[in-house]
Protein backbone atom coordinates (compact mmCIF):
# COMPACT_ATOMS: atom_id res chain seq x y z
CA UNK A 1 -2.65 -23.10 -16.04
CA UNK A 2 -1.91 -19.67 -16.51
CA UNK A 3 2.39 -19.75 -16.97
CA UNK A 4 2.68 -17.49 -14.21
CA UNK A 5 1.31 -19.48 -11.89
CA UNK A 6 2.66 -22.07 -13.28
CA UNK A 7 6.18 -20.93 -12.43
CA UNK A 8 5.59 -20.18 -9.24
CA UNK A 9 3.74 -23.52 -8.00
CA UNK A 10 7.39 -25.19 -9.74
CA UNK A 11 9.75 -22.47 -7.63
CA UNK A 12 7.36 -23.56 -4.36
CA UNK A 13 7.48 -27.40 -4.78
CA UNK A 14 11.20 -27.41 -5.35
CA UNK A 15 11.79 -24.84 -2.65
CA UNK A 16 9.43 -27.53 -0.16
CA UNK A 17 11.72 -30.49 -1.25
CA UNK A 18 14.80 -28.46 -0.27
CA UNK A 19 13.46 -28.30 3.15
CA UNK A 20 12.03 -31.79 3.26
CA UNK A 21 8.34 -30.65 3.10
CA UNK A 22 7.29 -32.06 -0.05
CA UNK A 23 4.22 -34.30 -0.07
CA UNK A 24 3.95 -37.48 -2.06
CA UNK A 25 1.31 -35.99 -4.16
CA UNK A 26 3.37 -32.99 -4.33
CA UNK A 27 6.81 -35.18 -5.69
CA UNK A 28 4.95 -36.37 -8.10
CA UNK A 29 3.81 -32.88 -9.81
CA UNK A 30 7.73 -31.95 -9.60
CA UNK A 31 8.81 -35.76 -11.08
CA UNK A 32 6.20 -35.03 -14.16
CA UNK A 33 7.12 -31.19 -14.91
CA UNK A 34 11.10 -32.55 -15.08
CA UNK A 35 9.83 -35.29 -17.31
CA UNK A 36 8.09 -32.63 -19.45
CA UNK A 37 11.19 -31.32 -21.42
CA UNK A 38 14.88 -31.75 -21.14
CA UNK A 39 15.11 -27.82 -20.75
CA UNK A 40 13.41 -28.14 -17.18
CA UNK A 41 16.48 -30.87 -15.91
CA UNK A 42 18.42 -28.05 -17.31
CA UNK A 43 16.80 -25.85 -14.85
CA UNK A 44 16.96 -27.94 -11.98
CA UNK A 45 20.29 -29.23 -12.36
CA UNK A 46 21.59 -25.91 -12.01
CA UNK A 47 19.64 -24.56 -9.03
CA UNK A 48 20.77 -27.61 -7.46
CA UNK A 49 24.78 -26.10 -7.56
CA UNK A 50 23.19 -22.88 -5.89
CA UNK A 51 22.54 -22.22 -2.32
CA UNK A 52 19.33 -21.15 -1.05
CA UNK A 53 20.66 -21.09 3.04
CA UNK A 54 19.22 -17.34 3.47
CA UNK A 55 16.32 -17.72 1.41
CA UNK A 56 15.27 -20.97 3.42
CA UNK A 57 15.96 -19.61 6.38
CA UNK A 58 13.76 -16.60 5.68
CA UNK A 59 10.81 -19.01 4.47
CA UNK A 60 11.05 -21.05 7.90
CA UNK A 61 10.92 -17.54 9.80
CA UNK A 62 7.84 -16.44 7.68
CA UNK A 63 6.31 -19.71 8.66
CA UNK A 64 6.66 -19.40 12.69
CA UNK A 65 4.95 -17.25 15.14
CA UNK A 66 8.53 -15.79 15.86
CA UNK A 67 8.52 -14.39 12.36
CA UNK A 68 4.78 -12.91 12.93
CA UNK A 69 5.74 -11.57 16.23
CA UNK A 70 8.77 -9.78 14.74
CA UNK A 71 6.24 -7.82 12.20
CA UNK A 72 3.63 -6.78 14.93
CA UNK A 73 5.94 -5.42 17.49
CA UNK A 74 7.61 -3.09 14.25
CA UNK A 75 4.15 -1.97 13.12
CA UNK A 76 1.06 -3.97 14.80
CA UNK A 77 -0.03 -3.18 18.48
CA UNK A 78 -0.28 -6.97 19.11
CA UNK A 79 -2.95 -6.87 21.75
CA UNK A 80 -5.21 -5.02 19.61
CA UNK A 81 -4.94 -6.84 16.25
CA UNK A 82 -4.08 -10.04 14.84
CA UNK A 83 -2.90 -10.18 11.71
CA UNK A 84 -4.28 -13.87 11.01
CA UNK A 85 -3.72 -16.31 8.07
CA UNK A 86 -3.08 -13.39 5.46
CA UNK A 87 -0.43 -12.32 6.52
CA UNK A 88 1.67 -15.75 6.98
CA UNK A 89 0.46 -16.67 3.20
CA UNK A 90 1.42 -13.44 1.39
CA UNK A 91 4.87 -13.62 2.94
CA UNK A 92 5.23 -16.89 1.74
CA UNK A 93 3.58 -15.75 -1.92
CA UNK A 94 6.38 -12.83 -1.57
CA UNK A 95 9.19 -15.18 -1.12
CA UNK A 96 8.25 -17.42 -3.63
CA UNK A 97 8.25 -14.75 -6.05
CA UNK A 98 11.98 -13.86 -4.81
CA UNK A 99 12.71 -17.70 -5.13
CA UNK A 100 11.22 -17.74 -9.04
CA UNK A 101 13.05 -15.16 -10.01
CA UNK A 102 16.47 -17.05 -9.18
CA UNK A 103 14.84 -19.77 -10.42
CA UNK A 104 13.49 -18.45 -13.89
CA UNK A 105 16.95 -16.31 -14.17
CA UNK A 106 18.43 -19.30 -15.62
CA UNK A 107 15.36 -20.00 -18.14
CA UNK A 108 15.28 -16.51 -19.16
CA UNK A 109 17.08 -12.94 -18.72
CA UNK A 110 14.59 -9.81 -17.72
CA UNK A 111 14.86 -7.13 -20.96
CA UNK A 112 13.30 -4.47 -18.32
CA UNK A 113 15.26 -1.35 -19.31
CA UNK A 114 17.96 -0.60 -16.57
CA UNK A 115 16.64 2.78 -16.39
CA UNK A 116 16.06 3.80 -12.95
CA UNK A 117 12.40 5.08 -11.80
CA UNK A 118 13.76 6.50 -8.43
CA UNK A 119 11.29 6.35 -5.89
CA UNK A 120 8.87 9.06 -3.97
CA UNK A 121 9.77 11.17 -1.24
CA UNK A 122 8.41 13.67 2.01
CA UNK A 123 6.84 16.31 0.06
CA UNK A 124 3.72 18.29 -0.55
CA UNK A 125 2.32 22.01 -0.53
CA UNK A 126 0.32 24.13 2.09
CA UNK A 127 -2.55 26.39 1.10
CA UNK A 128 -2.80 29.03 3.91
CA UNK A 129 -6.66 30.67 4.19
CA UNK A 130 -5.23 33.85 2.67
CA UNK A 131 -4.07 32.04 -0.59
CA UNK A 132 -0.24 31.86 0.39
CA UNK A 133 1.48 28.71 -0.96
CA UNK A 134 4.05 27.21 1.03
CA UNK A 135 6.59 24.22 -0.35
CA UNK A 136 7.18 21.74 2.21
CA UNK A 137 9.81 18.92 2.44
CA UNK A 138 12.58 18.03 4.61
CA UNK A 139 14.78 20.69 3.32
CA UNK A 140 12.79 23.52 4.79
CA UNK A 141 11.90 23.01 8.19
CA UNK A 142 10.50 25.80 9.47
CA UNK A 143 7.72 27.66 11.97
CA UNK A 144 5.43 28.74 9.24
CA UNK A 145 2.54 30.08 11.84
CA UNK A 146 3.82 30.80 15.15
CA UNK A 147 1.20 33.16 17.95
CA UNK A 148 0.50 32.57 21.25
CA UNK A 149 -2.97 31.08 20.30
CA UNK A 150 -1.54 28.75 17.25
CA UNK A 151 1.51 27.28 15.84
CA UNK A 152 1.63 25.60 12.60
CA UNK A 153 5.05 24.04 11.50
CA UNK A 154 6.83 21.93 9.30
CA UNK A 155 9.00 19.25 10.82
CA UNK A 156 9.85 18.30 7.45
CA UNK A 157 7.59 14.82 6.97
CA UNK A 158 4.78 16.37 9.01
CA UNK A 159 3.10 19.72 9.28
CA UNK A 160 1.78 19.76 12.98
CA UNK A 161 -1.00 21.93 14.49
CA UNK A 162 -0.97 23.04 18.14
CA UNK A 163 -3.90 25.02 19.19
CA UNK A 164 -3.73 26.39 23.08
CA UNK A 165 -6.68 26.57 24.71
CA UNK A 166 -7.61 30.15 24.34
CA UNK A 167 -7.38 29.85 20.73
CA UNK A 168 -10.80 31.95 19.40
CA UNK A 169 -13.52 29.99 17.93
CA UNK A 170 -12.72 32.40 14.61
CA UNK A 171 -9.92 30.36 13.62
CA UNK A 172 -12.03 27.27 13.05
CA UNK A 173 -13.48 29.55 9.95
CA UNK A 174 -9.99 29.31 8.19
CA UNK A 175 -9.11 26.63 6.51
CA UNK A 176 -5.83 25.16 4.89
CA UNK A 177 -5.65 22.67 1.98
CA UNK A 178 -2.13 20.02 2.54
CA UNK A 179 -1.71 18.66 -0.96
CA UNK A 180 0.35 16.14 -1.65
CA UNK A 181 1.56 15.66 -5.33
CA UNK A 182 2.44 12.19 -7.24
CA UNK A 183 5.84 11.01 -6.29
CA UNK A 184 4.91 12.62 -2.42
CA UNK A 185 4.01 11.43 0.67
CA UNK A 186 3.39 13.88 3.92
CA UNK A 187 1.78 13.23 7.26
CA UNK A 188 -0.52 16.01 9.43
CA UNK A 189 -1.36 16.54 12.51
CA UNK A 190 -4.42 18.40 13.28
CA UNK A 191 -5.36 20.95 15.80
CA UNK A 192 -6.92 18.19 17.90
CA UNK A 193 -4.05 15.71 18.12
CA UNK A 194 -5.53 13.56 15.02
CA UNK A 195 -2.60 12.05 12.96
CA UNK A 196 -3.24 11.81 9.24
CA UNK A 197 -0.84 9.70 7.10
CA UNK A 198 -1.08 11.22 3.08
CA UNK A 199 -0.42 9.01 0.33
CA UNK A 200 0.67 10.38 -2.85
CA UNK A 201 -1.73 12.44 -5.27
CA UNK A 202 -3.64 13.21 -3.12
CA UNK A 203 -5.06 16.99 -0.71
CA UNK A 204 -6.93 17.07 2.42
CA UNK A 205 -8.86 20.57 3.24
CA UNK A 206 -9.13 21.46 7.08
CA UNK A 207 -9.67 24.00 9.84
CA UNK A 208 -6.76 25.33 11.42
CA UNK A 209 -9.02 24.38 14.68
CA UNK A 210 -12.27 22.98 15.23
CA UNK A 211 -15.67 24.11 16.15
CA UNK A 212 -17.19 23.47 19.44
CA UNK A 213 -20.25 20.99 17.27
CA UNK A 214 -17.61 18.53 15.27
CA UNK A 215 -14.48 17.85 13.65
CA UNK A 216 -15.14 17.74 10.09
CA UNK A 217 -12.47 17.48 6.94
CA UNK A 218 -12.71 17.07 3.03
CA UNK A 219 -10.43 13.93 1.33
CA UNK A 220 -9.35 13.10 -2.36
CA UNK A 221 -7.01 10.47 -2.98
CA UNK A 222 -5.97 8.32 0.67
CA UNK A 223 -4.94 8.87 3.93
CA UNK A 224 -4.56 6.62 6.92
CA UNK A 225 -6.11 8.51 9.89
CA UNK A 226 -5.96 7.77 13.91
CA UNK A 227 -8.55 10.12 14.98
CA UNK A 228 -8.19 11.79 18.41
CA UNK A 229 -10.88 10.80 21.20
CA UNK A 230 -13.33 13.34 21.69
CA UNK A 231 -17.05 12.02 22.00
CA UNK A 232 -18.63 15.12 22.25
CA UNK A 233 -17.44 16.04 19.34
CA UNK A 234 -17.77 13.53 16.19
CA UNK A 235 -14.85 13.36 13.00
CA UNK A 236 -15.89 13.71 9.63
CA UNK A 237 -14.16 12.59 7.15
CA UNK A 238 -15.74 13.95 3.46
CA UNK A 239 -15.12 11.84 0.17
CA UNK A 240 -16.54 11.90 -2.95
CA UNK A 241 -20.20 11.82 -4.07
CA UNK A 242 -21.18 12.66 -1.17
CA UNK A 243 -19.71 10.26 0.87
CA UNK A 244 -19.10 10.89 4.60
CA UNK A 245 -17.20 8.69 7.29
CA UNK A 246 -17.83 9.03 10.72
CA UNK A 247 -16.08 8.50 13.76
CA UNK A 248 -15.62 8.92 17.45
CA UNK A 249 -12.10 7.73 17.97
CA UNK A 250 -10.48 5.09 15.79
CA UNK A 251 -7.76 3.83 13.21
CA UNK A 252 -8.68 3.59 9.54
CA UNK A 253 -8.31 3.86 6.13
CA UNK A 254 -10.08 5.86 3.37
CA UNK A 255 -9.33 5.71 -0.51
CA UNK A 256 -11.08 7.94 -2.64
CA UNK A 257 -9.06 9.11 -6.34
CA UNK A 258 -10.61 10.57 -8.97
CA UNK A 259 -9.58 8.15 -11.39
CA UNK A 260 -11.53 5.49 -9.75
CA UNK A 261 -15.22 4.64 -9.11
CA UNK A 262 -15.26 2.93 -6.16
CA UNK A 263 -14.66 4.84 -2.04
CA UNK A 264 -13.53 2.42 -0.11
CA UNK A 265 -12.73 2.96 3.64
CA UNK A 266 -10.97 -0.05 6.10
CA UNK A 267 -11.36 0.04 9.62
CA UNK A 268 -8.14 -1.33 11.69
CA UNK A 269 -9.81 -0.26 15.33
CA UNK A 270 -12.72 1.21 16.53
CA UNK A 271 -15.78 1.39 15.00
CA UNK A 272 -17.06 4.12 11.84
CA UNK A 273 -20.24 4.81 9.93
CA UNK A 274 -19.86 5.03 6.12
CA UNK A 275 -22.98 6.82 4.24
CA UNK A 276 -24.25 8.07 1.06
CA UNK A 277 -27.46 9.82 1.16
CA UNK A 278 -29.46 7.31 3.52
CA UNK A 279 -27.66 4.31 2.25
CA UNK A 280 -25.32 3.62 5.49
CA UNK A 281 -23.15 0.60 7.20
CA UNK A 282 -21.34 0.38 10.86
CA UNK A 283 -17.67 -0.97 10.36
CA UNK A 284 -16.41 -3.14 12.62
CA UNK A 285 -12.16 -3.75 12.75
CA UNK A 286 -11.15 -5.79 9.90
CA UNK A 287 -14.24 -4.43 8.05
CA UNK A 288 -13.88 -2.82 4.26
CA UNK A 289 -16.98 -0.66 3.16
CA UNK A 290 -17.05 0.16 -0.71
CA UNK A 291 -19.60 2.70 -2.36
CA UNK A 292 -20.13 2.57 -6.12
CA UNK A 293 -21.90 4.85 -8.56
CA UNK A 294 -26.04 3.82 -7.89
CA UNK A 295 -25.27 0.95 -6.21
CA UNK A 296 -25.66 0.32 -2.09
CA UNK A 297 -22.35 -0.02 0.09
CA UNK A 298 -20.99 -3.30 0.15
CA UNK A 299 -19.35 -4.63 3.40
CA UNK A 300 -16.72 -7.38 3.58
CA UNK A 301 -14.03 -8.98 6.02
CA UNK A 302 -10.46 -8.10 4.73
CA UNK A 303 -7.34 -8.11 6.64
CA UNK A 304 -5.65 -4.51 7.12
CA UNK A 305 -2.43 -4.92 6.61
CA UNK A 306 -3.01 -5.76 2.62
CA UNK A 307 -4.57 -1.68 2.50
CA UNK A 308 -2.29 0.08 5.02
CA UNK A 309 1.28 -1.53 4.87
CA UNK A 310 1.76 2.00 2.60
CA UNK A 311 2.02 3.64 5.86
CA UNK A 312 4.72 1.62 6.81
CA UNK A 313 7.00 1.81 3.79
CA UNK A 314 5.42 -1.08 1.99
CA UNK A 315 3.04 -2.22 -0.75
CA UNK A 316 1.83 -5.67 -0.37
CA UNK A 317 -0.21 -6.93 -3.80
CA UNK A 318 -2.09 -10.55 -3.10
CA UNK A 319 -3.84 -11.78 -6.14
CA UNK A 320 -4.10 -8.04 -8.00
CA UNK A 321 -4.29 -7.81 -11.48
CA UNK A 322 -1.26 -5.98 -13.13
CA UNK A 323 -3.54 -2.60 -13.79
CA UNK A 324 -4.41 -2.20 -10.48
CA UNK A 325 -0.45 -2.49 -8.88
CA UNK A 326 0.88 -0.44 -11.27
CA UNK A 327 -1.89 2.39 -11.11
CA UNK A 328 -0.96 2.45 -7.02
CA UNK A 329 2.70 2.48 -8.42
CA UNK A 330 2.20 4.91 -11.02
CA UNK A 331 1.25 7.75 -8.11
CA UNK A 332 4.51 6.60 -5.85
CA UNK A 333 6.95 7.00 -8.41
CA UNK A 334 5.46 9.47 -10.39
CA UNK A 335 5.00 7.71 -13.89
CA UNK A 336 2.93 7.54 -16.67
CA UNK A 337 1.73 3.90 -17.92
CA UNK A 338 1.37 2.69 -21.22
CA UNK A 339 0.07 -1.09 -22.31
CA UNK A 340 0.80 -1.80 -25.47
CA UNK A 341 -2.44 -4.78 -25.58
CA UNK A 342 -5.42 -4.97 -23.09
CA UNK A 343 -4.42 -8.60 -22.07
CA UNK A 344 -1.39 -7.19 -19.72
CA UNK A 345 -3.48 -5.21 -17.96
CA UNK A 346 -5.42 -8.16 -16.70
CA UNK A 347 -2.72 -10.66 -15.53
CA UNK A 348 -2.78 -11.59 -11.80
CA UNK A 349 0.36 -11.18 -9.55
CA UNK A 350 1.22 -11.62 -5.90
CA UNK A 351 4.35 -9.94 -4.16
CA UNK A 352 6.09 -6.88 -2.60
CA UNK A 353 8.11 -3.57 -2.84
CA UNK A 354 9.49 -1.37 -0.58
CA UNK A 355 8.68 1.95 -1.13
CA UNK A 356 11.83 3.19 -1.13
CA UNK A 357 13.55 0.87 -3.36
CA UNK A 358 13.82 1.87 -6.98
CA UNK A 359 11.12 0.00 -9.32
CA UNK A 360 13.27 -2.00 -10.72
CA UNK A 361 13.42 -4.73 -9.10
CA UNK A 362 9.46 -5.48 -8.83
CA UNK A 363 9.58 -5.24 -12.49
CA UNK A 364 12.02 -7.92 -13.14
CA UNK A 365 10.58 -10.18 -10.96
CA UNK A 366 6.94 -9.58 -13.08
CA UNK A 367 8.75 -10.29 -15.85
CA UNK A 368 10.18 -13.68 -14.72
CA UNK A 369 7.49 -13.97 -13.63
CA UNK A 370 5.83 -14.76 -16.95
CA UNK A 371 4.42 -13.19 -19.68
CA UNK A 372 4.88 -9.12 -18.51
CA UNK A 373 7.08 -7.15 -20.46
CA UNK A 374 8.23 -3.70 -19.27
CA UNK A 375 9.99 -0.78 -21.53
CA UNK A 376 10.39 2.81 -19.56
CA UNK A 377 10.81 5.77 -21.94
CA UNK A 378 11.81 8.82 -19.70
CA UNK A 379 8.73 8.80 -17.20
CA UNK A 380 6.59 6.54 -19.30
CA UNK A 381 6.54 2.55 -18.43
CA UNK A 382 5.53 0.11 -21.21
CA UNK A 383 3.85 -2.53 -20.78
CA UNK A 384 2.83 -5.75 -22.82
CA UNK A 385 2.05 -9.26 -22.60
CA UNK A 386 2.76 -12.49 -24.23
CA UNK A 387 1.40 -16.10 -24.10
C-alpha cells in the first residue's frame, strides 16, 4: 500500500476507536500494524497521553447534517443545491490528514524550510480602450470612469460597471481587459449586473456595455461567473481553441490556462452549452464538460464544491496527484516549482488550505504525510520524493 495511504488508514482507525466506532474487522487491522514493530507501540502509546477532545468533536460535526447545514448556509443556497456524499467524505479525508500529522509528528519531524510563502491578495490591472493602465487593489479605491451615462470604479476587491439606460450603443465598441496577475485575485461586475469571480493568472476582455444582439466576453485562466438574466440576449463566454460557453442565466465555472490542455467548464445552476466547432454538449447542474486537443467533449457528474470552494477562500484537493495541487498553488502564492525526480510529481493526496493561510502548513502535513519532501529557495519550492 502506498505509505501515504498507509498512514492515513492507521490515523483513521485509531481516531474510530477513540470514539468507539471501530469495527471488528477494523480492530484487527490496528491489533496487526501494532504487532508489526515495536516503533508503532511507541507511537500509540504516546498519542494515547494526548487529547484529541477538539479534533473529535470536529470529526462528529463533519459527520452530522448539523455540520453540512453550517457549510451551506455560509456559502451554498441550500434549496438550490445539495452538496451530497462528497462533501461529508472530503471533510473527513481533511481531518484525517490534520489527525496524521499529530500522529506522524511523533514518528518523524517535517524538514519543510520555515520560510514563509505568504499568501495572495485583491489585486489586478485595468486596460482602459485608450491603452491607459490602471493598478487596482484595496489601497486605491477610487472612481476611475465617472459620466452621467457610465461609471466604472474600484471598490478595492471589485471593479463594478453601472451603465444607465441612455448609455449609447457606441460604448459597447470599447472594450477593457481586467487582468489579474499570479499571487491576485479580483472580482467584476459587468455593465449588465453579471458578477465574475477572477482567480489568479488569469485576464478577462469585455465591453464597457453590451450590444442590443448578446453579451459576449473573452477568458484565459478561471473565473466563477453568475450571469445576469436576460433571455433576449445570450452570454458568451470565449476560451481557448475556439471554445465558446453559452448561457442564458446561470452559475458556473470555466478553467482555461495556457499551461494546460484541457477547458473545462462546471455548471452549479442553470443550464450552458459548451462547443468547439460543431462538437457541442448541454450541461446540466453538477455537470463538468472537458474539451481536449482533437478529441470530442467529455461530460461527467462531479460535485461543485471540489472546483469552486476558490471562490470562497478555499482549495479542497480529493484524490489529486501532487503536480496538479501545487500547479493551482503555484498561481495563488506566486511561486515557481521545482521536482527534483518525476515520481513526486505523481503521488496522490487528499486535504485542504485556506487561502489565506501561509503555505506552510499544507506542506508539513504532505510531508507527514509520507514520502514528499519540500525545500523553498526564495520563490522557488522543491520538491522530491522518497520510498
Amino acid at each position: 500500500m502506498d505509505p501515504i495511504i498507509k498512514k492515513q488508514r492507521i490515523a483513521s482507525l485509531i481516531l474510530k476507536e477513540k470514539i468507539d466506532e471501530l469495527s471488528k474487522s477494523e480492530k484487527e487491522e490496528l491489533t496487526s500494524w501494532l504487532q508489526a514493530s515495536p516503533k508503532n507501540k511507541k507511537i500509540y502509546a504516546r498519542l494515547q497521553e494526548k487529547s484529541f477532545s477538539e479534533d473529535i468533536a470536529r470529526y462528529q460535526q463533519i459527520s452530522t447534517t448539523r455540520g453540512l447545514d453550517n457549510y451551506r448556509r455560509r456559502y451554498v443556497q441550500t434549496n438550490k443545491r445539495l452538496l451530497g456524499k462528497w462533501y461529508w467524505a472530503a471533510a473527513v479525508a481533511v481531518f484525517i490528514i490534520g489527525i496524521a500529522t499529530l500522529f506522524f509528528y511523533q514518528e518523524e519531524h517535517p524538514t519543510v524550510a520555515k520560510t514563509t510563502i505568504s499568501p495572495g491578495s485583491s489585486k489586478a490591472m485595468l486596460i482602459l480602450n485608450n491603452g491607459e493602465i490602471i493598478s487596482l487593489s484595496e489601497k486605491n479605491k477610487t472612481e476611475i470612469v465617472a459620466t452621467e451615462e457610465l461609471s466604472i470604479r474600484n471598490e478595492g476587491s471589485r471593479l463594478r460597471y453601472t451603465a444607465s439606460e441612455n448609455t449609447k450603443n457606441e460604448q459597447a465598441n470599447n472594450y477593457n481587459e481586467l487582468i489579474v496577475p499570479k499571487g491576485g485575485e479580483f472580482t467584476l461586475t459587468l455593465s449588465d449586473g453579471t458578477k465574475v469571480w477572477l482567480n489568479s493568472q488569469s485576464k478577462i476582455r469585455y465591453p464597457v456595455i453590451f450590444n442590443d444582439i448578446t453579451r459576449e466576453v473573452y477568458l484565459e485562466g478561471e473565473a466563477y461567473f453568475e450571469v445576469a438574466k436576460d433571455p433576449q440576449h445570450p452570454f458568451h463566454v470565449n476560451a481557448r481553441n475556439g471554445v465558446n460557453i453559452e448561457v442564458l442565466g446561470t452559475s458556473f465555472n470555466v478553467r482555461s490556462y495556457t499551461d494546460e490542455n484541457a477547458i473545462e467548464t462546471v455548471l452549479e445552476e442553470g443550464s450552458v452549452r459548451m462547443s468547439q466547432g460543431k462538437d457541442a454538449v448541454i450541461l446540466s447542474p453538477g455537470n463538468k464538460a472537458v474539451y481536449l486537443p482533437n478529441e470530442p467533449i467529455q461530460l461527467t457528474t462531479v460535485n461543485t464544491e471540489l472546483y469552486t470552494a476558490w471562490r470562497h477562500g478555499q482549495y479542497i484537493f480529493m484524490e489529486e496527484s501532487v503536480e496538479n495541487i501545487l500547479k493551482q498553488l503555484s498561481r495563488w502564492y506566486d511561486i515557481e516549482v521545482f521536482y527534483s525526480n518525476e515520481a513526486a510529481k505523481s503521488v496522490v493526496f487528499s486535504g485542504d488550505v485556506r487561502k489565506y493561510d501561509d503555505i506552510n502548513t499544507l506542506l508539513e502535513a504532505m510531508e507527514i504525510a509520507g514520502g514528499i519532501h519540500f525545500r523553498i529557495n526564495g520563490k522557488t519550492l522543491i520538491v522530491s520524493y522518497s520510498e
